[in-house]
Amino acid sequence: MSLRIDIITAFPAFTDTMATYSIVGRAVKKGLAEIVSHDLRDYTKDNHRTIDAAPYGGGGGMLLKPEPLFACIEDLLGLPVMDHSKHIRDFVNTDTEVIMTSPQGVPFDQKMAVSWSLKKRLVFICGHYKGIDERVREKLTTQSVSVGDYVCTGGELPAMIMSDAVIRLIPGAMGDALSALSDSFQEDLLDCEYYTRPEDFRGMHVPAELLSGNHLEIQRWRDAQKIEWTKKMRPDLLK
């Protein structure tokens, strides 16, 4: 079973390009995942292919309009025309998530990435400009998610960040599957530091514990370093 990721965006060439590189690109070539970008302008009905409008009540910026987004989701998921009485969950089961990238969303984390890697389909709605008409979030999304306490120009980069975090967890995506199991946040801790050759670089030495050849001692050292590194950099995780 492969994971399908749909990305709804006003700039499909941007996400198409990023989906061809590194682990994500290799996973797509292997058939472990599929990433399909959809041009939101294809779902407009006016000659100017308008996807945004000024917000009611005034204020700066423009908002993505609900009409093309509803039309796009209904088309992608084969849904009937949705009115105020329906929600996307009335039509899709928990194997599918429709995610809006938004600074107002819940924080994305490793547990979420693990959960999503077991899904059949992820649909990302990429915000742009000032944001998205609230009726889209209320009716079309199963989750609204943020990648951090900052604002990007659009949701394309956050969507690809989350896609990357998810795809690398799919069995077969990484050359060394065990590597993902020791990643930061996998056990609510930051990962420890690592060293490679040469053993002595400009007077900076590799810790003796890593040179011992004693795998139990090495693991104990790494576990201790994970705790110390987390205390230093992210003490909030230790709660």
Tab-separated table of C-alpha atoms in Angstrom:
chain	number	residue	atom	x	y	z
A	1	MET	CA	0.000	0.000	0.000
A	2	SER	CA	1.384	3.403	-0.945
A	3	LEU	CA	0.565	6.756	0.595
A	4	ARG	CA	-1.021	9.346	-1.693
A	5	ILE	CA	-0.433	13.008	-0.888
A	6	ASP	CA	-2.448	15.694	-2.676
A	7	ILE	CA	-1.266	19.291	-2.427
A	8	ILE	CA	-3.746	22.013	-3.355
A	9	THR	CA	-1.840	25.160	-4.222
A	10	ALA	CA	-1.761	28.238	-6.420
A	11	PHE	CA	1.848	27.342	-7.300
A	12	PRO	CA	1.959	23.641	-8.280
A	13	ALA	CA	5.350	23.877	-10.007
A	14	PHE	CA	6.898	24.793	-6.656
A	15	THR	CA	5.779	21.631	-4.866
A	16	ASP	CA	6.301	19.431	-7.938
A	17	THR	CA	9.986	20.352	-7.981
A	18	MET	CA	10.573	19.694	-4.278
A	19	ALA	CA	8.909	16.276	-4.535
A	20	THR	CA	11.687	14.963	-6.786
A	21	TYR	CA	14.622	15.222	-4.368
A	22	SER	CA	16.333	13.043	-1.773
A	23	ILE	CA	14.393	10.470	0.265
A	24	VAL	CA	11.030	11.817	-0.892
A	25	GLY	CA	11.987	11.535	-4.551
A	26	ARG	CA	13.341	8.017	-4.082
A	27	ALA	CA	10.217	6.907	-2.208
A	28	VAL	CA	8.065	8.221	-5.063
A	29	LYS	CA	10.191	6.364	-7.626
A	30	LYS	CA	9.864	3.157	-5.578
A	31	GLY	CA	6.077	3.517	-5.538
A	32	LEU	CA	5.965	3.898	-1.742
A	33	ALA	CA	4.356	7.325	-1.985
A	34	GLU	CA	2.701	9.522	-4.570
A	35	ILE	CA	2.651	13.321	-4.455
A	36	VAL	CA	0.204	15.103	-6.750
A	37	SER	CA	-0.038	18.889	-6.940
A	38	HIS	CA	-3.305	20.525	-7.985
A	39	ASP	CA	-3.558	24.046	-9.369
A	40	LEU	CA	-6.296	25.819	-7.439
A	41	ARG	CA	-6.889	28.122	-10.409
A	42	ASP	CA	-8.162	25.141	-12.406
A	43	TYR	CA	-11.243	25.174	-10.183
A	44	THR	CA	-12.267	28.771	-10.819
A	45	LYS	CA	-15.063	29.775	-13.209
A	46	ASP	CA	-14.225	33.360	-14.171
A	47	ASN	CA	-12.005	34.487	-17.026
A	48	HIS	CA	-9.373	35.873	-14.658
A	49	ARG	CA	-9.153	32.563	-12.714
A	50	THR	CA	-9.624	34.469	-9.453
A	51	ILE	CA	-8.811	32.575	-6.255
A	52	ASP	CA	-8.656	35.436	-3.725
A	53	ALA	CA	-10.687	38.416	-2.530
A	54	ALA	CA	-10.508	41.146	0.112
A	55	PRO	CA	-11.765	40.212	3.604
A	56	TYR	CA	-15.154	41.394	4.808
A	57	GLY	CA	-14.741	44.031	7.481
A	58	GLY	CA	-11.643	45.487	5.886
A	59	GLY	CA	-8.015	45.060	6.825
A	60	GLY	CA	-4.884	44.304	4.856
A	61	GLY	CA	-4.252	41.281	2.701
A	62	MET	CA	-6.358	38.944	0.600
A	63	LEU	CA	-8.076	35.665	1.424
A	64	LEU	CA	-8.402	32.496	-0.631
A	65	LYS	CA	-12.029	32.160	-1.682
A	66	PRO	CA	-14.133	29.148	-0.637
A	67	GLU	CA	-15.607	28.316	-4.078
A	68	PRO	CA	-12.483	26.907	-5.795
A	69	LEU	CA	-11.366	25.062	-2.670
A	70	PHE	CA	-14.716	23.351	-2.169
A	71	ALA	CA	-14.827	22.466	-5.873
A	72	CYS	CA	-11.301	21.052	-5.762
A	73	ILE	CA	-11.839	18.878	-2.665
A	74	GLU	CA	-15.173	17.605	-3.971
A	75	ASP	CA	-13.509	16.664	-7.248
A	76	LEU	CA	-10.435	15.000	-5.706
A	77	LEU	CA	-12.389	12.919	-3.221
A	78	GLY	CA	-15.428	12.273	-5.412
A	79	LEU	CA	-17.840	14.034	-3.070
A	80	PRO	CA	-21.303	15.459	-3.706
A	81	VAL	CA	-21.763	19.211	-3.487
A	82	MET	CA	-21.446	20.043	0.229
A	83	ASP	CA	-23.705	22.539	1.966
A	84	HIS	CA	-23.783	23.931	5.518
A	85	SER	CA	-25.184	20.691	6.952
A	86	LYS	CA	-22.208	18.531	5.957
A	87	HIS	CA	-18.589	18.113	7.075
A	88	ILE	CA	-15.766	16.374	5.241
A	89	ARG	CA	-15.745	13.613	7.878
A	90	ASP	CA	-19.248	12.668	6.776
A	91	PHE	CA	-17.654	11.368	3.558
A	92	VAL	CA	-14.105	10.196	4.359
A	93	ASN	CA	-12.916	7.706	6.970
A	94	THR	CA	-9.905	8.016	9.264
A	95	ASP	CA	-7.548	6.640	6.583
A	96	THR	CA	-7.770	10.080	4.969
A	97	GLU	CA	-6.784	13.434	6.465
A	98	VAL	CA	-7.533	16.813	4.899
A	99	ILE	CA	-5.040	19.238	6.416
A	100	MET	CA	-4.972	23.009	6.247
A	101	THR	CA	-1.565	24.597	6.788
A	102	SER	CA	-2.097	27.496	9.160
A	103	PRO	CA	-0.271	29.410	11.924
A	104	GLN	CA	-3.488	28.986	13.947
A	105	GLY	CA	-3.265	25.190	13.730
A	106	VAL	CA	-2.018	22.668	16.266
A	107	PRO	CA	1.779	22.202	16.251
A	108	PHE	CA	3.092	19.481	13.975
A	109	ASP	CA	5.269	16.945	15.778
A	110	GLN	CA	6.905	13.548	15.369
A	111	LYS	CA	3.939	11.657	16.832
A	112	MET	CA	1.725	13.227	14.183
A	113	ALA	CA	4.208	12.264	11.470
A	114	VAL	CA	4.187	8.644	12.661
A	115	SER	CA	0.381	8.592	12.710
A	116	TRP	CA	0.089	10.088	9.227
A	117	SER	CA	2.632	7.631	7.799
A	118	LEU	CA	0.049	4.893	8.433
A	119	LYS	CA	-2.706	6.671	6.484
A	120	LYS	CA	-3.758	5.979	2.912
A	121	ARG	CA	-4.214	9.591	1.834
A	122	LEU	CA	-3.223	13.074	2.970
A	123	VAL	CA	-4.662	16.185	1.325
A	124	PHE	CA	-2.919	19.485	2.082
A	125	ILE	CA	-4.705	22.795	1.542
A	126	CYS	CA	-1.982	25.427	1.203
A	127	GLY	CA	-2.878	28.855	2.445
A	128	HIS	CA	-1.516	31.970	0.780
A	129	TYR	CA	-1.807	35.731	1.051
A	130	LYS	CA	-3.575	36.685	4.324
A	131	GLY	CA	-5.212	33.294	4.788
A	132	ILE	CA	-8.240	31.229	3.832
A	133	ASP	CA	-11.969	31.827	4.190
A	134	GLU	CA	-12.968	30.325	7.560
A	135	ARG	CA	-15.718	28.186	6.024
A	136	VAL	CA	-13.016	26.051	4.411
A	137	ARG	CA	-11.497	25.212	7.797
A	138	GLU	CA	-14.919	24.600	9.361
A	139	LYS	CA	-16.238	22.213	6.728
A	140	LEU	CA	-13.408	20.880	4.551
A	141	THR	CA	-10.582	20.047	6.952
A	142	THR	CA	-10.001	17.272	9.444
A	143	GLN	CA	-7.021	19.084	10.961
A	144	SER	CA	-5.455	22.525	10.901
A	145	VAL	CA	-1.706	22.259	11.491
A	146	SER	CA	1.218	24.644	12.011
A	147	VAL	CA	4.913	23.890	11.540
A	148	GLY	CA	6.021	26.558	14.009
A	149	ASP	CA	5.450	29.916	15.609
A	150	TYR	CA	6.195	31.937	12.515
A	151	VAL	CA	4.433	32.869	9.275
A	152	CYS	CA	5.473	31.724	5.785
A	153	THR	CA	4.410	33.404	2.554
A	154	GLY	CA	2.332	30.353	1.720
A	155	GLY	CA	1.547	26.842	2.895
A	156	GLU	CA	3.616	25.096	0.217
A	157	LEU	CA	6.814	24.846	2.257
A	158	PRO	CA	4.975	23.670	5.415
A	159	ALA	CA	3.114	21.059	3.344
A	160	MET	CA	6.387	19.740	1.929
A	161	ILE	CA	8.064	19.793	5.345
A	162	MET	CA	5.274	17.645	6.745
A	163	SER	CA	5.244	15.394	3.674
A	164	ASP	CA	8.986	14.830	4.031
A	165	ALA	CA	8.665	14.003	7.741
A	166	VAL	CA	5.909	11.492	6.982
A	167	ILE	CA	7.353	9.814	3.881
A	168	ARG	CA	10.752	9.081	5.447
A	169	LEU	CA	8.939	6.938	8.040
A	170	ILE	CA	7.355	4.649	5.437
A	171	PRO	CA	9.125	1.255	5.471
A	172	GLY	CA	11.568	1.109	2.564
A	173	ALA	CA	11.838	4.888	2.110
A	174	MET	CA	15.155	5.132	3.969
A	175	GLY	CA	18.178	2.988	3.220
A	176	ASP	CA	18.648	2.401	6.961
A	177	ALA	CA	15.246	2.008	8.584
A	178	LEU	CA	16.777	1.877	12.080
A	179	SER	CA	18.059	5.421	11.624
A	180	ALA	CA	14.535	6.832	11.888
A	181	LEU	CA	13.938	5.038	15.177
A	182	SER	CA	16.667	7.079	16.887
A	183	ASP	CA	15.628	10.463	15.485
A	184	SER	CA	14.990	13.434	17.731
A	185	PHE	CA	11.469	13.441	19.241
A	186	GLN	CA	10.934	9.758	18.460
A	187	GLU	CA	11.100	9.043	22.213
A	188	ASP	CA	10.223	12.571	23.395
A	189	LEU	CA	13.924	13.431	23.582
A	190	LEU	CA	16.402	15.154	21.309
A	191	ASP	CA	18.869	12.820	19.684
A	192	CYS	CA	22.445	12.730	20.928
A	193	GLU	CA	25.505	14.028	19.095
A	194	TYR	CA	27.374	11.864	16.582
A	195	TYR	CA	30.950	11.683	15.297
A	196	THR	CA	32.706	10.185	12.273
A	197	ARG	CA	36.258	9.949	10.912
A	198	PRO	CA	38.826	11.289	11.587
A	199	GLU	CA	39.173	10.381	15.273
A	200	ASP	CA	41.305	13.476	15.914
A	201	PHE	CA	40.443	16.607	13.941
A	202	ARG	CA	42.517	19.695	14.775
A	203	GLY	CA	42.836	18.600	18.371
A	204	MET	CA	39.116	17.830	18.734
A	205	HIS	CA	38.679	14.196	19.758
A	206	VAL	CA	35.856	11.690	19.468
A	207	PRO	CA	34.568	10.705	22.953
A	208	ALA	CA	36.359	7.611	24.230
A	209	GLU	CA	33.066	5.799	24.895
A	210	LEU	CA	32.352	5.651	21.164
A	211	LEU	CA	35.730	4.047	20.478
A	212	SER	CA	35.400	1.292	23.067
A	213	GLY	CA	33.750	-1.278	20.795
A	214	ASN	CA	31.430	-2.113	23.707
A	215	HIS	CA	27.955	-1.719	22.214
A	216	LEU	CA	26.214	-1.700	25.603
A	217	GLU	CA	28.523	1.029	26.885
A	218	ILE	CA	28.034	3.032	23.694
A	219	GLN	CA	24.235	2.801	23.995
A	220	ARG	CA	24.343	3.855	27.651
A	221	TRP	CA	26.487	6.859	26.711
A	222	ARG	CA	24.102	7.844	23.925
A	223	ASP	CA	21.025	7.495	26.148
A	224	ALA	CA	22.660	9.701	28.787
A	225	GLN	CA	23.662	12.268	26.173
A	226	LYS	CA	20.102	12.409	24.836
A	227	ILE	CA	18.850	13.379	28.278
A	228	GLU	CA	21.619	15.927	28.834
A	229	TRP	CA	21.153	17.464	25.377
A	230	THR	CA	17.397	17.720	25.913
A	231	LYS	CA	17.899	19.343	29.335
A	232	LYS	CA	20.172	21.905	27.745
A	233	MET	CA	18.258	22.711	24.554
A	234	ARG	CA	14.632	21.704	25.126
A	235	PRO	CA	13.870	21.223	28.848
A	236	ASP	CA	10.156	21.533	28.053
A	237	LEU	CA	10.273	18.074	26.458
A	238	LEU	CA	11.263	16.468	29.762
A	239	LYS	CA	7.894	17.329	31.291
